[in-house]
Short mmCIF file of C-alpha atoms and ligand atoms in Angstrom, two decimals:
data_model
loop_
_atom_site.label_atom_id
_atom_site.label_comp_id
_atom_site.label_asym_id
_atom_site.label_seq_id
_atom_site.Cartn_x
_atom_site.Cartn_y
_atom_site.Cartn_z
CA MET A 75 -7.76 23.33 -3.05
CA GLU A 76 -7.90 25.03 0.30
CA LEU A 77 -4.87 26.32 2.13
CA ILE A 78 -4.53 25.05 5.65
CA PHE A 79 -4.94 28.63 6.87
CA GLU A 80 -8.38 28.70 5.29
CA LEU A 81 -9.40 25.65 7.33
CA SER A 82 -8.41 27.38 10.53
CA SER A 83 -10.93 28.28 13.20
CA PRO A 84 -9.92 29.98 16.46
CA GLY A 85 -9.33 27.70 19.41
CA ARG A 86 -9.27 24.47 17.45
CA GLY A 87 -6.24 22.26 17.86
CA ALA A 88 -4.79 18.87 18.49
CA ALA A 89 -3.95 19.19 22.13
CA ALA A 90 -3.59 15.43 22.55
CA GLN A 91 -0.59 15.48 20.22
CA HIS A 92 1.18 18.38 21.84
CA PRO A 93 0.00 19.15 25.36
CA PRO A 94 0.66 22.81 26.11
CA VAL A 95 3.94 23.44 27.88
CA ALA A 96 4.61 26.35 30.15
CA ALA A 97 7.46 28.05 28.34
CA ASP A 98 10.14 29.77 30.37
CA LEU A 99 11.03 32.83 28.33
CA SER A 100 13.17 34.49 30.97
CA ALA A 101 16.39 33.80 29.05
CA ILE A 102 15.10 35.75 26.02
CA PRO A 103 15.46 39.54 26.33
CA GLU A 104 12.17 41.39 26.49
CA ALA A 105 12.91 43.32 23.29
CA LEU A 106 13.32 40.13 21.27
CA ARG A 107 10.06 38.52 22.39
CA ARG A 108 6.96 38.44 20.20
CA LYS A 109 4.27 40.90 21.07
CA GLU A 110 1.58 38.69 19.57
CA PRO A 111 1.42 34.94 19.02
CA PRO A 112 2.22 33.85 15.46
CA ARG A 113 -0.78 33.38 13.17
CA LEU A 114 -0.65 29.63 12.81
CA PRO A 115 -3.53 27.61 11.41
CA GLU A 116 -5.76 26.23 14.14
CA VAL A 117 -7.04 22.87 12.94
CA SER A 118 -7.93 19.52 14.44
CA GLU A 119 -5.64 16.54 14.10
CA LEU A 120 -7.99 14.93 11.58
CA GLN A 121 -8.14 18.10 9.50
CA ALA A 122 -4.35 18.25 9.43
CA VAL A 123 -4.06 14.59 8.44
CA ARG A 124 -6.61 14.96 5.64
CA HIS A 125 -5.08 18.17 4.41
CA TYR A 126 -1.56 16.79 4.05
CA THR A 127 -2.69 13.44 2.70
CA ARG A 128 -4.66 15.32 0.05
CA LEU A 129 -1.60 17.42 -0.78
CA SER A 130 0.59 14.32 -1.05
CA ARG A 131 -1.82 12.85 -3.57
CA LEU A 132 -1.41 15.89 -5.80
CA ASN A 133 2.29 15.11 -6.18
CA PHE A 134 3.80 13.17 -8.98
CA SER A 135 6.21 10.58 -7.63
CA ILE A 136 7.87 7.35 -8.66
CA ASP A 137 5.68 5.59 -6.12
CA THR A 138 2.58 6.63 -8.02
CA GLN A 139 3.46 7.39 -11.65
CA PHE A 140 5.95 6.80 -14.46
CA TYR A 141 8.55 9.55 -14.33
CA PRO A 142 10.65 9.48 -17.53
CA LEU A 143 12.82 12.49 -16.75
CA GLY A 144 15.92 12.57 -18.94
CA SER A 145 19.42 13.07 -17.56
CA CYS A 146 18.26 12.71 -13.96
CA THR A 147 17.49 8.97 -13.66
CA MET A 148 14.29 9.08 -11.63
CA LYS A 149 14.10 5.37 -11.04
CA TYR A 150 12.51 3.24 -8.39
CA ASN A 151 14.73 2.70 -5.37
CA PRO A 152 14.28 -0.59 -3.54
CA ARG A 153 12.70 -0.17 -0.11
CA ALA A 154 15.30 -2.53 1.36
CA CYS A 155 18.06 0.04 0.78
CA ASN A 156 16.17 2.65 2.72
CA LYS A 157 15.21 0.25 5.46
CA LEU A 158 18.74 -1.00 6.09
CA ALA A 159 20.31 2.45 5.84
CA MET A 160 17.85 3.62 8.48
CA LEU A 161 18.76 0.95 11.03
CA PRO A 162 19.10 2.67 14.41
CA GLU A 163 22.72 1.54 14.65
CA PHE A 164 23.54 3.65 11.57
CA LEU A 165 21.07 6.43 12.15
CA GLY A 166 21.97 6.90 15.80
CA ARG A 167 25.74 7.03 15.32
CA HIS A 168 27.24 10.22 16.61
CA PRO A 169 29.43 11.82 13.95
CA LEU A 170 32.13 12.38 16.57
CA ALA A 171 32.10 8.74 17.71
CA PRO A 172 35.68 7.49 17.82
CA GLU A 173 36.95 5.18 15.10
CA SER A 174 37.12 2.32 17.59
CA HIS A 175 33.34 2.52 18.03
CA SER A 176 32.69 2.95 14.30
CA GLN A 177 34.42 -0.04 12.79
CA GLY A 178 31.26 -1.52 11.26
CA TYR A 179 30.28 1.78 9.73
CA LEU A 180 33.79 2.43 8.44
CA ALA A 181 33.91 -1.07 6.98
CA CYS A 182 30.71 -0.34 5.01
CA LEU A 183 32.10 2.92 3.65
CA TYR A 184 35.42 1.29 2.83
CA GLU A 185 33.67 -1.47 0.92
CA LEU A 186 31.56 1.12 -0.88
CA GLN A 187 34.74 2.97 -1.91
CA GLU A 188 36.16 -0.32 -3.19
CA MET A 189 33.03 -1.33 -5.10
CA LEU A 190 32.79 2.08 -6.76
CA ARG A 191 36.49 2.01 -7.56
CA ASP A 192 36.06 -1.40 -9.13
CA VAL A 193 33.00 -0.59 -11.21
CA THR A 194 34.49 2.68 -12.53
CA GLY A 195 38.05 1.46 -13.03
CA MET A 196 39.58 4.28 -11.03
CA ALA A 197 42.53 4.08 -8.59
CA ALA A 198 40.77 5.47 -5.51
CA VAL A 199 37.45 6.91 -4.38
CA SER A 200 36.48 9.64 -1.90
CA LEU A 201 32.87 9.68 -0.75
CA THR A 202 32.59 13.10 0.83
CA PRO A 203 31.11 15.47 -1.83
CA MET A 204 27.40 16.07 -1.15
CA ALA A 205 26.05 16.38 -4.71
CA GLY A 206 26.99 15.78 -8.31
CA ALA A 207 27.83 19.45 -8.68
CA GLN A 208 30.05 19.35 -5.59
CA GLY A 209 31.75 16.25 -6.98
CA GLU A 210 32.45 18.28 -10.12
CA PHE A 211 33.88 21.04 -7.97
CA ALA A 212 36.12 18.51 -6.20
CA GLY A 213 37.19 17.01 -9.51
CA VAL A 214 38.16 20.24 -11.20
CA ALA A 215 39.82 21.46 -7.98
CA MET A 216 41.95 18.29 -8.12
CA ILE A 217 42.82 18.95 -11.77
CA ARG A 218 43.90 22.45 -10.80
CA ALA A 219 45.88 21.20 -7.79
CA TYR A 220 47.63 18.64 -10.01
CA HIS A 221 48.76 21.25 -12.53
CA HIS A 222 49.79 23.71 -9.84
CA ALA A 223 51.75 21.06 -7.91
CA ARG A 224 53.85 20.61 -11.04
CA GLY A 225 54.41 24.33 -11.32
CA ASP A 226 52.19 24.39 -14.40
CA THR A 227 50.05 27.45 -13.70
CA ALA A 228 49.48 28.75 -17.23
CA ARG A 229 46.55 26.47 -18.07
CA ARG A 230 43.45 28.64 -18.06
CA GLU A 231 40.83 26.68 -20.00
CA ILE A 232 38.51 23.77 -19.39
CA LEU A 233 36.90 22.37 -22.52
CA VAL A 234 33.17 21.57 -22.29
CA PRO A 235 31.08 20.09 -25.11
CA ASP A 236 27.97 22.14 -25.93
CA ALA A 237 25.75 19.17 -24.93
CA ALA A 238 27.00 19.33 -21.32
CA HIS A 239 24.87 19.80 -18.24
CA GLY A 240 24.98 23.42 -17.04
CA THR A 241 26.87 22.45 -13.90
CA ASN A 242 29.96 21.60 -16.01
CA PRO A 243 30.76 25.09 -17.33
CA ALA A 244 29.57 26.55 -14.00
CA THR A 245 32.08 24.37 -12.12
CA ALA A 246 34.95 25.30 -14.41
CA THR A 247 34.09 28.98 -13.96
CA MET A 248 33.84 28.70 -10.16
CA LEU A 249 37.39 27.35 -10.10
CA GLY A 250 38.67 30.28 -12.09
CA TYR A 251 38.86 28.61 -15.48
CA VAL A 252 37.45 29.81 -18.77
CA ALA A 253 34.91 27.25 -19.99
CA ARG A 254 35.52 26.80 -23.73
CA GLU A 255 32.68 25.22 -25.66
CA ILE A 256 33.32 22.37 -28.09
CA PRO A 257 30.59 21.75 -30.67
CA THR A 258 28.82 18.43 -31.24
CA ASP A 259 28.74 16.94 -34.75
CA ALA A 260 25.59 15.81 -36.58
CA GLN A 261 25.91 12.28 -35.15
CA GLY A 262 25.91 13.51 -31.56
CA ASP A 263 29.65 12.98 -30.97
CA VAL A 264 32.21 15.58 -29.95
CA ASP A 265 33.46 17.30 -33.11
CA ILE A 266 37.01 15.93 -33.17
CA GLU A 267 38.40 18.50 -35.61
CA LYS A 268 37.09 21.36 -33.48
CA LEU A 269 38.51 19.66 -30.40
CA LYS A 270 41.94 19.36 -32.01
CA ALA A 271 41.81 23.04 -32.93
CA ALA A 272 40.88 24.01 -29.36
CA VAL A 273 43.42 22.04 -27.28
CA GLY A 274 46.79 23.49 -26.47
CA PRO A 275 49.14 24.51 -23.69
CA GLN A 276 46.29 26.54 -22.16
CA THR A 277 44.10 23.41 -21.72
CA ALA A 278 43.74 22.26 -18.13
CA GLY A 279 41.26 19.53 -19.04
CA ILE A 280 37.98 18.51 -20.63
CA MET A 281 34.69 17.67 -18.91
CA LEU A 282 32.75 14.93 -20.68
CA THR A 283 29.55 13.04 -20.06
CA ASN A 284 29.59 9.58 -21.61
CA PRO A 285 27.01 8.53 -22.59
CA SER A 286 26.25 12.18 -23.15
CA THR A 287 23.06 14.02 -22.33
CA LEU A 288 22.16 13.39 -25.99
CA GLY A 289 21.76 9.76 -24.94
CA VAL A 290 24.57 8.46 -27.14
CA PHE A 291 27.88 6.83 -26.29
CA GLU A 292 30.94 8.82 -27.35
CA ARG A 293 32.52 6.32 -29.72
CA ARG A 294 35.88 8.02 -30.15
CA ILE A 295 36.53 8.49 -26.47
CA LYS A 296 39.97 6.88 -26.59
CA GLU A 297 41.01 9.22 -29.38
CA ILE A 298 39.66 12.20 -27.41
CA ALA A 299 41.58 11.04 -24.33
CA GLY A 300 44.75 10.82 -26.43
CA ILE A 301 44.30 14.32 -27.86
CA VAL A 302 43.71 15.94 -24.46
CA HIS A 303 46.42 13.98 -22.64
CA THR A 304 48.98 14.74 -25.35
CA ALA A 305 48.28 18.44 -24.80
CA GLY A 306 48.91 17.94 -21.07
CA GLY A 307 45.24 18.25 -20.06
CA LEU A 308 43.24 15.85 -17.89
CA LEU A 309 39.85 14.22 -18.48
CA TYR A 310 36.87 14.73 -16.21
CA TYR A 311 33.95 12.28 -16.40
CA ASP A 312 30.47 13.47 -15.45
CA GLY A 313 28.97 10.24 -14.08
CA ALA A 314 25.31 11.27 -13.99
CA ASN A 315 24.57 8.68 -16.68
CA LEU A 316 26.46 5.84 -15.04
CA ASN A 317 23.45 3.51 -15.00
CA ALA A 318 23.86 3.19 -18.77
CA ILE A 319 27.28 1.53 -18.54
CA LEU A 320 27.46 0.05 -15.04
CA GLY A 321 29.70 -3.00 -15.19
CA LYS A 322 29.93 -2.79 -19.00
CA VAL A 323 32.64 -0.22 -19.65
CA ARG A 324 34.64 1.73 -17.14
CA PRO A 325 35.56 5.41 -17.24
CA GLY A 326 39.03 4.50 -15.95
CA ASP A 327 39.56 2.26 -18.99
CA MET A 328 38.36 5.03 -21.31
CA GLY A 329 41.22 7.20 -20.06
CA PHE A 330 39.47 9.45 -17.56
CA ASP A 331 41.46 10.92 -14.69
CA VAL A 332 38.59 11.89 -12.43
CA ILE A 333 34.89 11.08 -12.22
CA HIS A 334 31.95 11.97 -10.05
CA MET A 335 29.09 9.58 -9.44
CA ASN A 336 25.62 10.84 -8.57
CA LEU A 337 24.91 8.19 -5.97
CA HIS A 338 21.44 9.72 -5.60
CA LYS A 339 20.72 8.99 -9.26
CA THR A 340 22.43 5.67 -9.93
CA PHE A 341 22.72 4.15 -6.46
CA SER A 342 19.34 4.20 -4.86
CA THR A 343 18.49 7.48 -3.19
CA PRO A 344 15.34 9.17 -4.45
CA HIS A 345 16.35 12.65 -5.56
CA GLY A 346 13.16 14.39 -6.52
CA GLY A 347 12.61 17.72 -4.83
CA GLY A 348 16.28 18.49 -4.36
CA GLY A 349 16.77 16.08 -1.49
CA PRO A 350 20.07 14.90 -0.08
CA GLY A 351 22.71 13.72 -2.53
CA ALA A 352 26.19 12.28 -2.68
CA GLY A 353 28.71 12.98 -5.44
CA ALA A 354 31.50 10.50 -4.70
CA VAL A 355 34.64 11.10 -6.77
CA GLY A 356 36.98 8.54 -8.27
CA VAL A 357 40.51 9.42 -9.35
CA SER A 358 43.33 8.01 -11.43
CA GLU A 359 46.69 7.32 -9.79
CA ARG A 360 48.08 10.78 -10.54
CA LEU A 361 45.21 12.56 -8.79
CA ARG A 362 45.17 10.30 -5.74
CA PRO A 363 47.24 12.67 -3.54
CA PHE A 364 44.71 15.48 -4.07
CA MET A 365 41.51 13.65 -3.05
CA PRO A 366 39.08 15.43 -0.75
CA ILE A 367 39.36 14.19 2.83
CA PRO A 368 38.45 12.27 4.84
CA VAL A 369 38.77 8.94 3.04
CA VAL A 370 38.40 5.57 4.76
CA GLY A 371 41.65 3.61 4.88
CA VAL A 372 42.74 0.28 6.29
CA ALA A 373 44.62 0.78 9.54
CA ASP A 374 47.60 -1.46 9.81
CA GLY A 375 48.47 -2.29 13.40
CA ARG A 376 51.70 -0.32 13.49
CA GLU A 377 50.11 2.91 12.41
CA ASN A 378 47.43 2.46 15.03
CA ARG A 379 49.88 1.93 17.82
CA GLU A 380 51.80 5.04 16.80
CA LYS A 381 48.59 7.00 16.85
CA GLY A 382 48.16 5.53 20.30
CA ASP A 383 44.53 6.09 21.05
CA LEU A 384 41.89 5.21 18.52
CA GLY A 385 42.96 2.24 16.48
CA SER A 386 44.39 0.04 19.19
CA LEU A 387 41.06 -0.90 20.67
CA ALA A 388 39.81 -2.05 17.31
CA SER A 389 42.73 -4.33 16.68
CA ASN A 390 42.84 -5.88 20.16
CA ASP A 391 39.22 -6.16 21.13
CA SER A 392 37.26 -8.69 19.12
CA ARG A 393 34.00 -6.86 19.78
CA PHE A 394 35.18 -4.02 17.58
CA SER A 395 36.96 -5.87 14.83
CA THR A 396 35.40 -6.64 11.47
CA PRO A 397 34.97 -10.25 10.37
CA ASP A 398 38.18 -10.21 8.36
CA SER A 399 39.83 -8.66 11.45
CA ARG A 400 41.00 -5.66 9.51
CA SER A 401 40.44 -2.32 11.12
CA TYR A 402 39.68 0.96 9.46
CA ARG A 403 40.39 4.61 10.09
CA TRP A 404 39.81 7.99 8.52
CA LEU A 405 42.66 9.24 6.36
CA ASP A 406 43.07 12.98 6.88
CA GLU A 407 45.50 15.79 6.07
CA ASN A 408 48.33 13.85 7.69
CA ASP A 409 47.88 11.03 5.21
CA LEU A 410 47.06 13.21 2.21
CA PRO A 411 48.95 16.48 2.75
CA GLN A 412 48.23 17.64 -0.82
CA SER A 413 44.47 17.08 -0.49
CA ILE A 414 42.16 19.80 -1.81
CA GLY A 415 40.70 19.65 1.71
CA ARG A 416 37.31 19.07 3.25
CA LEU A 417 34.09 19.71 1.35
CA SER A 418 31.54 18.70 3.93
CA ALA A 419 31.11 18.38 7.64
CA PHE A 420 32.33 15.01 8.90
CA MET A 421 32.28 12.28 6.27
CA GLY A 422 29.66 13.37 3.74
CA ASN A 423 26.02 12.45 3.43
CA ALA A 424 25.97 9.35 5.59
CA GLY A 425 22.40 8.22 4.81
CA VAL A 426 22.87 8.44 1.05
CA LEU A 427 26.18 6.58 1.28
CA MET A 428 24.61 3.78 3.32
CA ARG A 429 21.80 3.39 0.77
CA ALA A 430 24.39 3.21 -2.00
CA TYR A 431 26.31 0.58 -0.05
CA VAL A 432 23.26 -1.60 0.53
CA TYR A 433 22.18 -1.21 -3.11
CA ALA A 434 25.61 -2.21 -4.42
CA ARG A 435 25.71 -5.21 -2.10
CA LEU A 436 22.19 -6.27 -3.11
CA LEU A 437 23.03 -6.02 -6.81
CA GLY A 438 26.50 -7.51 -6.78
CA ARG A 439 28.53 -7.60 -9.95
CA GLU A 440 25.87 -9.49 -11.90
CA GLY A 441 23.13 -7.10 -10.83
CA MET A 442 25.11 -4.08 -11.96
CA HIS A 443 25.34 -5.54 -15.45
CA ARG A 444 21.59 -6.03 -15.44
CA VAL A 445 21.03 -2.38 -14.47
CA ALA A 446 22.92 -1.26 -17.58
CA GLU A 447 21.25 -3.87 -19.77
CA PHE A 448 17.72 -2.94 -18.76
CA ALA A 449 18.43 0.81 -18.84
CA ALA A 450 19.60 0.39 -22.46
CA LEU A 451 16.89 -2.09 -23.44
CA ASN A 452 14.07 0.06 -22.09
CA ALA A 453 15.37 3.21 -23.78
CA ASN A 454 15.84 1.48 -27.12
CA TYR A 455 12.46 -0.24 -26.97
CA LEU A 456 10.70 3.02 -26.17
CA SER A 457 12.56 5.03 -28.81
CA ALA A 458 11.85 2.40 -31.48
CA ARG A 459 8.15 2.34 -30.64
CA LEU A 460 7.81 6.13 -30.57
CA LYS A 461 9.65 6.35 -33.87
CA ALA A 462 7.11 3.93 -35.32
CA VAL A 463 4.32 6.24 -34.12
CA GLY A 464 5.90 9.01 -36.20
CA PHE A 465 8.00 10.96 -33.70
CA ASP A 466 11.40 12.14 -34.97
CA LEU A 467 14.44 10.99 -33.02
CA ALA A 468 17.14 13.65 -32.77
CA TYR A 469 19.84 11.06 -33.54
CA PRO A 470 18.02 8.43 -35.60
CA THR A 471 21.16 6.59 -36.70
CA ARG A 472 22.39 6.06 -33.13
CA ARG A 473 21.48 3.44 -30.62
CA ALA A 474 20.14 4.97 -27.43
CA SER A 475 22.30 4.47 -24.35
CA HIS A 476 19.77 4.83 -21.52
CA GLU A 477 17.88 7.91 -22.71
CA PHE A 478 16.98 9.43 -26.08
CA ILE A 479 15.72 12.66 -27.58
CA ILE A 480 12.61 13.35 -29.59
CA THR A 481 12.54 16.59 -31.56
CA LEU A 482 9.27 18.26 -32.57
CA LYS A 483 11.01 20.72 -34.90
CA LYS A 484 8.96 19.56 -37.90
CA GLN A 485 5.66 19.34 -35.99
CA LYS A 486 6.26 22.85 -34.62
CA GLN A 487 6.52 24.22 -38.16
CA GLU A 488 3.65 22.18 -39.58
CA LEU A 489 1.16 22.08 -36.72
CA ASP A 490 2.48 24.51 -34.11
CA LEU A 491 2.92 21.54 -31.74
CA THR A 492 5.54 22.31 -29.08
CA ALA A 493 7.45 20.22 -26.57
CA THR A 494 5.55 22.07 -23.83
CA ASP A 495 2.19 21.02 -25.32
CA VAL A 496 3.21 17.35 -25.28
CA ALA A 497 4.67 17.62 -21.78
CA LYS A 498 1.53 19.28 -20.38
CA ARG A 499 -0.84 16.84 -22.07
CA LEU A 500 1.13 13.87 -20.70
CA LEU A 501 0.21 15.09 -17.21
CA ASP A 502 -3.46 14.52 -18.06
CA HIS A 503 -2.57 10.93 -18.96
CA GLY A 504 -0.97 10.48 -15.53
CA TYR A 505 2.69 10.68 -16.56
CA HIS A 506 5.33 13.03 -15.32
CA ALA A 507 6.65 15.03 -18.26
CA PRO A 508 10.05 14.13 -19.66
CA THR A 509 12.78 16.78 -19.57
CA VAL A 510 11.94 19.49 -22.11
CA TYR A 511 14.15 21.99 -23.96
CA PHE A 512 17.33 20.30 -22.71
CA PRO A 513 19.90 19.73 -24.09
CA LEU A 514 19.76 23.21 -25.55
CA LEU A 515 21.13 22.29 -28.96
CA VAL A 516 18.11 20.22 -30.04
CA PRO A 517 15.05 22.35 -30.92
CA GLU A 518 11.64 21.48 -29.35
CA CYS A 519 13.11 18.44 -27.63
CA LEU A 520 11.88 15.90 -25.12
CA LEU A 521 14.65 14.01 -23.33
CA ILE A 522 13.19 10.69 -22.23
CA GLU A 523 14.76 8.23 -19.78
CA PRO A 524 12.49 5.30 -18.94
CA THR A 525 15.12 3.86 -16.52
CA GLU A 526 15.87 0.22 -15.80
CA THR A 527 13.12 -0.21 -13.22
CA GLU A 528 10.06 0.08 -15.50
CA ASP A 529 8.27 -2.90 -16.97
CA LEU A 530 7.03 -3.55 -20.49
CA GLN A 531 3.39 -2.76 -19.65
CA THR A 532 4.30 0.69 -18.36
CA LEU A 533 6.37 1.48 -21.44
CA ASP A 534 3.54 0.30 -23.72
CA ALA A 535 1.00 2.40 -21.81
CA PHE A 536 3.26 5.43 -22.21
CA VAL A 537 3.45 4.79 -25.96
CA ASP A 538 -0.37 4.69 -26.02
CA ALA A 539 -0.49 8.10 -24.35
CA MET A 540 2.07 9.53 -26.76
CA THR A 541 0.11 8.05 -29.70
CA SER A 542 -3.06 9.66 -28.49
CA ILE A 543 -1.26 13.02 -28.25
CA TRP A 544 0.17 12.51 -31.73
CA ASN A 545 -3.34 11.99 -33.10
CA GLU A 546 -4.79 14.86 -31.11
CA ALA A 547 -2.27 17.22 -32.70
CA ARG A 548 -4.07 16.53 -35.98
CA SER A 549 -7.64 16.44 -34.72
CA ASP A 550 -8.01 18.66 -31.67
CA MET A 551 -5.17 21.11 -31.22
CA PRO A 552 -6.99 23.27 -28.63
CA LYS A 553 -7.04 20.20 -26.37
CA LEU A 554 -3.24 20.20 -26.45
CA LYS A 555 -2.78 23.95 -26.17
CA GLY A 556 -5.01 24.09 -23.09
CA ALA A 557 -3.49 21.13 -21.25
CA PRO A 558 -3.29 20.16 -18.48
CA TRP A 559 -7.04 19.88 -17.89
CA THR A 560 -7.10 17.46 -14.98
CA LEU A 561 -4.61 18.97 -12.53
CA PRO A 562 -5.38 21.49 -9.79
CA VAL A 563 -3.15 24.03 -11.54
CA ARG A 564 -3.77 24.65 -15.27
CA ARG A 565 -1.29 25.92 -17.88
CA LEU A 566 0.81 28.66 -16.36
CA ASP A 567 2.52 31.58 -18.03
CA ASP A 568 6.15 30.36 -17.84
CA VAL A 569 7.63 33.83 -18.13
CA ARG A 570 5.46 35.37 -15.43
CA CYS A 571 6.12 32.35 -13.20
CA ALA A 572 9.83 32.95 -13.45
CA ARG A 573 9.83 36.76 -13.35
CA GLN A 574 6.99 37.56 -10.98
CA LEU A 575 6.86 34.52 -8.75
CA ASP A 576 4.81 35.27 -5.65
CA LEU A 577 4.29 32.42 -3.23
CA ARG A 578 3.41 34.49 -0.16
CA TRP A 579 0.18 34.01 1.69
CA GLN A 580 -1.35 37.08 3.29
CA PRO A 581 -4.08 36.81 5.88
CA ALA A 582 -7.29 38.57 4.97
CA PRO A 583 -7.20 41.99 6.65
C1 PLP B 32 22.21 15.82 -12.35
C2 PLP B 32 23.38 16.11 -13.20
C3 PLP B 32 24.48 16.85 -12.70
C4 PLP B 32 24.48 17.54 -11.34
O1 PLP B 32 24.28 16.69 -10.29
P1 PLP B 32 23.58 17.18 -8.92
O2 PLP B 32 23.69 16.00 -8.05
O3 PLP B 32 22.18 17.56 -9.28
O4 PLP B 32 24.37 18.34 -8.40
C5 PLP B 32 25.58 17.01 -13.53
N1 PLP B 32 25.59 16.50 -14.78
C6 PLP B 32 24.55 15.81 -15.30
C7 PLP B 32 24.64 15.27 -16.69
C8 PLP B 32 23.40 15.60 -14.53
O5 PLP B 32 22.35 14.94 -15.05
#
């Protein structure tokens, strides 16, 4: 694979695309100007097109291949969501446009808040955090603000099960808490006895993922909620796995006080490559005053008139009013004086929020149920079939929620087959590898989430690939140890990649 610099030849270019402009550099001080032009590749338009098209084909993506990455829900996102969210009327909105000119947009966000509130069973929702991790930050900041507002400043600990995503203990630590680990029992549930021993007057709260990253639903969640609440702590729900329960059970009903949703996982924004996210937070009644601002609220006429400027146009001029003739406005520090404050510029990640809105409207209540049903059905079908091939499930007595874990502990001892070998060989079969070596407490594990958007044929073809790898481990181990064979980059030394990463390109002298 050539680098674009290697295709370069002096004087070549695509002048038709970018006619040369006479730059006026007079505003830039002499000392700050380049002495030589930058060494950019000089290629024709066609060379550039071919080069980047070739690169794009080397990528794994949902659009091209099955991508069963556990915990992260790499599912197919309907094109309609993207298309509607990208309408010029949304895309071209200026973030400083007055509320009176933004009533349609505000109505969409308000409805999104309401739909998310409804499906999670929380009292209110704020859309502004820009990632799951930032939603966690908002959530734990609210827990802290709640305790402090009551003069209760002695609580120093946040409890975190050992199966948790790394962002959970990191969040607790960033907010000045000590993250105290709670072990998981052999069935994959939180160890209740250890939990009881750990809670006390020092407990600010617990962060839980349910279903957990072990792919199982925490059956004693109500009991856990009781234990933590009785000790005066609050419950945080990591909503990264929300597709497993959408419309079926609600975190609010389980007793959670605050939840983040990864709208870029569950609600239709592709999130490979660390793209834009949205980590909307939902809160119970007691955390409502602390929500991050701004939040979209319904403007009643009186409030608008007192504010004088913005709202009045919306309520009097039919061009700006929504079909139900309600008008909307941003709630800010005047409405929520105890808010933890702003976490993002303006109102959060507008494009991701619009996609989530369109997706929720397309699905409706019935569709949300089907998301959870197919997420669970696909995971259970795949786990049952792989078990029949011979793979060991980490929690064989449990039903999978939307993802499940295979452990190669036995095959590692008997055949020296590792999770890395399976992951690398899957690439040769045209599949993105599942998550490997996470969660940390299961040795040689593969965390597999087929997601609700895959069909039976794809799942069966994946089982065929896994079966072929299973057989190869007994007939041709070098084939596995050397994989991948078909990709432009072969097996890398993981340690050197991490410790001595060098991605610079130097021109030949
Ligand atoms: C992805 C994920 C997070 C973090 O979310 P980001 O949007 O990546 O910041 C937290 N918890 C779990 C279980 C996750 O899968």
